Short mmCIF file of N, CA and C in Angstrom, two decimals:
data_model
loop_
_atom_site.label_atom_id
_atom_site.label_comp_id
_atom_site.label_asym_id
_atom_site.label_seq_id
_atom_site.Cartn_x
_atom_site.Cartn_y
_atom_site.Cartn_z
N SER P 114 -135.45 70.08 -52.31
CA SER P 114 -135.17 69.46 -51.03
C SER P 114 -133.90 68.64 -51.14
N GLY P 115 -133.13 68.56 -50.05
CA GLY P 115 -131.90 67.80 -50.05
C GLY P 115 -130.73 68.57 -50.65
N ILE P 116 -130.90 69.86 -50.94
CA ILE P 116 -129.83 70.66 -51.53
C ILE P 116 -129.13 71.45 -50.43
N ASN P 117 -127.84 71.37 -50.39
CA ASN P 117 -127.03 72.16 -49.48
C ASN P 117 -126.28 73.18 -50.33
N ALA P 118 -126.41 74.46 -50.02
CA ALA P 118 -125.83 75.51 -50.86
C ALA P 118 -124.32 75.38 -50.95
N GLU P 119 -123.68 74.93 -49.90
CA GLU P 119 -122.22 74.86 -49.91
C GLU P 119 -121.71 73.71 -50.77
N TYR P 120 -122.37 72.57 -50.73
CA TYR P 120 -121.87 71.39 -51.44
C TYR P 120 -122.71 71.02 -52.66
N GLY P 121 -123.89 71.60 -52.80
CA GLY P 121 -124.74 71.28 -53.94
C GLY P 121 -125.58 70.03 -53.69
N TYR P 122 -125.37 69.32 -52.61
CA TYR P 122 -126.17 68.15 -52.26
C TYR P 122 -126.08 67.94 -50.76
N GLN P 123 -127.00 67.22 -50.24
CA GLN P 123 -127.00 66.96 -48.79
C GLN P 123 -126.06 65.81 -48.49
N ARG P 124 -125.13 66.04 -47.60
CA ARG P 124 -124.17 65.00 -47.23
C ARG P 124 -124.78 64.11 -46.17
N ARG P 125 -124.58 62.85 -46.31
CA ARG P 125 -124.99 61.90 -45.27
C ARG P 125 -123.81 61.70 -44.34
N VAL P 126 -124.04 61.96 -43.07
CA VAL P 126 -122.97 61.82 -42.08
C VAL P 126 -123.37 60.74 -41.10
N ARG P 127 -122.51 59.77 -40.93
CA ARG P 127 -122.72 58.73 -39.92
C ARG P 127 -121.88 59.07 -38.71
N VAL P 128 -122.51 59.18 -37.58
CA VAL P 128 -121.79 59.49 -36.36
C VAL P 128 -121.33 58.17 -35.75
N MET P 129 -120.02 58.00 -35.63
CA MET P 129 -119.44 56.78 -35.08
C MET P 129 -118.56 57.14 -33.89
N SER P 130 -118.47 56.22 -32.96
CA SER P 130 -117.60 56.41 -31.80
C SER P 130 -116.83 55.13 -31.53
N ASP P 131 -115.65 55.29 -31.00
CA ASP P 131 -114.83 54.17 -30.54
C ASP P 131 -115.02 54.09 -29.03
N ILE P 132 -115.56 52.99 -28.54
CA ILE P 132 -115.95 52.89 -27.13
C ILE P 132 -115.16 51.82 -26.39
N TYR P 133 -115.09 51.97 -25.07
CA TYR P 133 -114.44 51.00 -24.20
C TYR P 133 -115.13 51.07 -22.84
N VAL P 134 -114.82 50.11 -21.98
CA VAL P 134 -115.36 50.08 -20.62
C VAL P 134 -114.19 50.00 -19.65
N LYS P 135 -114.26 50.80 -18.59
CA LYS P 135 -113.24 50.79 -17.54
C LYS P 135 -113.93 50.35 -16.26
N GLY P 136 -113.26 49.50 -15.47
CA GLY P 136 -113.86 49.00 -14.23
C GLY P 136 -112.85 48.93 -13.10
N TRP P 137 -113.37 49.09 -11.86
CA TRP P 137 -112.53 48.99 -10.68
C TRP P 137 -113.40 48.75 -9.46
N LEU P 138 -112.76 48.34 -8.38
CA LEU P 138 -113.43 48.19 -7.09
C LEU P 138 -113.16 49.44 -6.27
N LYS P 139 -114.20 49.96 -5.63
CA LYS P 139 -114.00 51.12 -4.77
C LYS P 139 -113.08 50.74 -3.63
N GLY P 140 -112.12 51.59 -3.36
CA GLY P 140 -111.14 51.32 -2.31
C GLY P 140 -109.83 50.79 -2.85
N GLN P 141 -109.84 50.28 -4.08
CA GLN P 141 -108.60 49.81 -4.71
C GLN P 141 -108.17 50.79 -5.79
N ASP P 142 -106.87 50.93 -5.96
CA ASP P 142 -106.34 51.87 -6.94
C ASP P 142 -106.22 51.28 -8.34
N LYS P 143 -106.22 49.96 -8.45
CA LYS P 143 -105.97 49.31 -9.73
C LYS P 143 -107.24 49.30 -10.58
N LYS P 144 -107.15 49.93 -11.77
CA LYS P 144 -108.28 49.96 -12.70
C LYS P 144 -107.97 49.07 -13.88
N GLN P 145 -109.03 48.52 -14.46
CA GLN P 145 -108.88 47.67 -15.64
C GLN P 145 -109.70 48.27 -16.77
N ARG P 146 -109.28 47.98 -18.01
CA ARG P 146 -109.94 48.56 -19.17
C ARG P 146 -110.05 47.51 -20.27
N THR P 147 -111.16 47.52 -20.97
CA THR P 147 -111.34 46.60 -22.09
C THR P 147 -110.58 47.11 -23.30
N ASP P 148 -110.58 46.31 -24.34
CA ASP P 148 -110.07 46.79 -25.61
C ASP P 148 -111.10 47.76 -26.20
N VAL P 149 -110.77 48.40 -27.29
CA VAL P 149 -111.66 49.41 -27.89
C VAL P 149 -112.54 48.75 -28.94
N HIS P 150 -113.84 49.04 -28.88
CA HIS P 150 -114.78 48.60 -29.92
C HIS P 150 -114.87 49.77 -30.91
N TYR P 151 -114.29 49.59 -32.08
CA TYR P 151 -114.19 50.67 -33.05
C TYR P 151 -115.48 50.83 -33.86
N ARG P 152 -115.77 52.05 -34.23
CA ARG P 152 -116.86 52.43 -35.14
C ARG P 152 -118.23 51.95 -34.68
N SER P 153 -118.58 52.24 -33.44
CA SER P 153 -119.92 51.93 -32.95
C SER P 153 -120.88 52.99 -33.47
N LEU P 154 -121.94 52.56 -34.16
CA LEU P 154 -122.88 53.51 -34.75
C LEU P 154 -123.95 53.98 -33.78
N ASN P 155 -124.33 53.13 -32.83
CA ASN P 155 -125.44 53.49 -31.94
C ASN P 155 -125.07 53.42 -30.46
N GLY P 156 -123.80 53.38 -30.14
CA GLY P 156 -123.38 53.35 -28.75
C GLY P 156 -123.31 51.96 -28.16
N GLU P 157 -123.58 50.94 -28.95
CA GLU P 157 -123.48 49.57 -28.48
C GLU P 157 -122.15 48.97 -28.91
N GLY P 158 -121.62 48.11 -28.04
CA GLY P 158 -120.38 47.43 -28.37
C GLY P 158 -120.38 46.03 -27.78
N ASN P 159 -119.74 45.12 -28.44
CA ASN P 159 -119.61 43.75 -27.95
C ASN P 159 -118.19 43.55 -27.46
N PHE P 160 -118.07 43.19 -26.20
CA PHE P 160 -116.77 42.98 -25.59
C PHE P 160 -116.69 41.55 -25.07
N ASN P 161 -115.68 40.83 -25.49
CA ASN P 161 -115.42 39.50 -24.97
C ASN P 161 -114.31 39.67 -23.94
N TRP P 162 -114.66 40.15 -22.76
CA TRP P 162 -113.68 40.57 -21.79
C TRP P 162 -114.12 40.16 -20.40
N ARG P 163 -113.18 39.80 -19.57
CA ARG P 163 -113.47 39.48 -18.17
C ARG P 163 -112.68 40.43 -17.29
N PHE P 164 -113.36 40.98 -16.32
CA PHE P 164 -112.69 41.77 -15.29
C PHE P 164 -112.43 40.84 -14.11
N ILE P 165 -111.19 40.73 -13.70
CA ILE P 165 -110.83 39.89 -12.56
C ILE P 165 -110.21 40.79 -11.50
N PHE P 166 -110.88 40.89 -10.37
CA PHE P 166 -110.42 41.73 -9.28
C PHE P 166 -110.07 40.85 -8.08
N PRO P 167 -108.80 40.62 -7.82
CA PRO P 167 -108.44 39.84 -6.63
C PRO P 167 -108.59 40.70 -5.37
N PHE P 168 -109.27 40.15 -4.38
CA PHE P 168 -109.41 40.85 -3.10
C PHE P 168 -109.70 39.85 -2.01
N GLU P 169 -109.44 40.25 -0.77
CA GLU P 169 -109.70 39.42 0.39
C GLU P 169 -111.10 39.76 0.90
N TYR P 170 -111.92 38.74 1.13
CA TYR P 170 -113.31 38.95 1.53
C TYR P 170 -113.56 38.28 2.88
N LEU P 171 -114.24 38.97 3.78
CA LEU P 171 -114.63 38.43 5.08
C LEU P 171 -116.13 38.14 5.07
N PRO P 172 -116.53 36.86 4.93
CA PRO P 172 -117.96 36.55 4.85
C PRO P 172 -118.74 36.94 6.12
N ALA P 173 -118.12 36.82 7.28
CA ALA P 173 -118.82 37.14 8.53
C ALA P 173 -119.19 38.63 8.59
N GLU P 174 -118.34 39.47 8.04
CA GLU P 174 -118.60 40.91 8.06
C GLU P 174 -119.16 41.41 6.73
N GLU P 175 -119.24 40.53 5.74
CA GLU P 175 -119.68 40.89 4.39
C GLU P 175 -118.93 42.12 3.90
N ALA P 176 -117.61 42.07 4.03
CA ALA P 176 -116.77 43.21 3.68
C ALA P 176 -115.49 42.76 3.00
N MET P 177 -114.92 43.67 2.25
CA MET P 177 -113.65 43.47 1.57
C MET P 177 -112.55 44.10 2.42
N VAL P 178 -111.40 43.46 2.49
CA VAL P 178 -110.28 43.96 3.28
C VAL P 178 -109.36 44.77 2.36
N ILE P 179 -109.09 46.00 2.76
CA ILE P 179 -108.17 46.86 2.03
C ILE P 179 -106.94 47.10 2.91
N LYS P 180 -105.78 46.75 2.39
CA LYS P 180 -104.52 46.98 3.11
C LYS P 180 -103.73 48.02 2.34
N LYS P 181 -103.34 49.08 3.04
CA LYS P 181 -102.54 50.14 2.41
C LYS P 181 -101.43 50.58 3.34
N ARG P 182 -100.28 50.82 2.75
CA ARG P 182 -99.18 51.42 3.51
C ARG P 182 -99.38 52.92 3.48
N GLU P 183 -99.31 53.53 4.64
CA GLU P 183 -99.50 54.98 4.73
C GLU P 183 -98.37 55.73 4.04
N HIS P 184 -97.14 55.24 4.20
CA HIS P 184 -95.97 55.84 3.57
C HIS P 184 -95.10 54.74 3.00
N PHE P 185 -94.39 55.03 1.94
CA PHE P 185 -93.59 53.99 1.29
C PHE P 185 -92.44 53.51 2.16
N TYR P 186 -92.02 54.29 3.12
CA TYR P 186 -90.89 53.90 3.96
C TYR P 186 -91.31 53.09 5.19
N LEU P 187 -92.61 52.94 5.44
CA LEU P 187 -93.08 52.15 6.57
C LEU P 187 -93.28 50.70 6.15
N SER P 188 -92.94 49.78 7.02
CA SER P 188 -93.13 48.37 6.70
C SER P 188 -94.52 47.88 7.10
N THR P 189 -95.20 48.60 7.97
CA THR P 189 -96.53 48.20 8.40
C THR P 189 -97.59 48.83 7.51
N SER P 190 -98.74 48.19 7.46
CA SER P 190 -99.84 48.73 6.65
C SER P 190 -101.10 48.81 7.49
N THR P 191 -101.97 49.72 7.12
CA THR P 191 -103.27 49.84 7.80
C THR P 191 -104.27 48.92 7.10
N ARG P 192 -105.26 48.51 7.83
CA ARG P 192 -106.25 47.57 7.31
C ARG P 192 -107.64 48.14 7.54
N ARG P 193 -108.42 48.19 6.47
CA ARG P 193 -109.80 48.67 6.56
C ARG P 193 -110.73 47.63 5.96
N ASN P 194 -111.92 47.56 6.49
CA ASN P 194 -112.95 46.68 5.94
C ASN P 194 -114.04 47.57 5.34
N ILE P 195 -114.31 47.38 4.04
CA ILE P 195 -115.35 48.17 3.38
C ILE P 195 -116.26 47.23 2.59
N PHE P 196 -117.45 47.69 2.28
CA PHE P 196 -118.36 46.90 1.47
C PHE P 196 -117.85 46.84 0.05
N VAL P 197 -118.10 45.72 -0.60
CA VAL P 197 -117.65 45.54 -1.98
C VAL P 197 -118.55 46.35 -2.90
N CYS P 198 -117.93 47.21 -3.69
CA CYS P 198 -118.67 48.03 -4.65
C CYS P 198 -117.86 48.11 -5.93
N SER P 199 -118.40 47.58 -7.01
CA SER P 199 -117.70 47.64 -8.29
C SER P 199 -118.25 48.80 -9.11
N VAL P 200 -117.35 49.45 -9.84
CA VAL P 200 -117.72 50.60 -10.66
C VAL P 200 -117.31 50.30 -12.10
N PHE P 201 -118.24 50.52 -13.03
CA PHE P 201 -117.94 50.35 -14.45
C PHE P 201 -118.33 51.63 -15.17
N ARG P 202 -117.40 52.13 -15.96
CA ARG P 202 -117.62 53.39 -16.66
C ARG P 202 -117.43 53.18 -18.16
N TYR P 203 -118.35 53.71 -18.91
CA TYR P 203 -118.34 53.65 -20.36
C TYR P 203 -117.54 54.84 -20.87
N GLY P 204 -116.61 54.62 -21.78
CA GLY P 204 -115.78 55.72 -22.27
C GLY P 204 -115.74 55.78 -23.78
N ILE P 205 -115.44 56.96 -24.29
CA ILE P 205 -115.32 57.19 -25.73
C ILE P 205 -113.85 57.47 -26.03
N ASN P 206 -113.31 56.77 -27.01
CA ASN P 206 -111.89 56.83 -27.33
C ASN P 206 -111.62 57.59 -28.62
N ASP P 207 -112.53 58.50 -29.02
CA ASP P 207 -112.36 59.20 -30.29
C ASP P 207 -111.18 60.14 -30.24
N VAL P 208 -110.40 60.15 -31.29
CA VAL P 208 -109.26 61.06 -31.40
C VAL P 208 -109.73 62.45 -31.75
N PHE P 209 -110.65 62.53 -32.71
CA PHE P 209 -111.20 63.81 -33.14
C PHE P 209 -112.65 63.88 -32.67
N PRO P 210 -113.01 64.86 -31.84
CA PRO P 210 -114.39 64.96 -31.39
C PRO P 210 -115.33 65.28 -32.53
N ILE P 211 -116.51 64.70 -32.48
CA ILE P 211 -117.51 64.91 -33.53
C ILE P 211 -118.50 65.96 -33.05
N GLY P 212 -118.80 66.90 -33.90
CA GLY P 212 -119.82 67.90 -33.55
C GLY P 212 -119.20 69.17 -33.33
#
């Protein structure tokens, strides 16, 4: 038991991943990303990071104000009110895929 014909012994392989978190507010184009937590063995990472999303909020409507210019040559912008929704996505930053 524990014998591998190719190597003569069973190799112990530790699966590690380099992980990060990306976050943004729906309706805004600006995304933020944490630093990379290197060599996570079980998918857990500790991040000392703050996401700061500046936005205009209307308490009476419980909505966030999004202002966008339709075209770069126009001086006026359109204004939309949407509910605040934050999105956070877990990502893997491995250079060489494992498996």
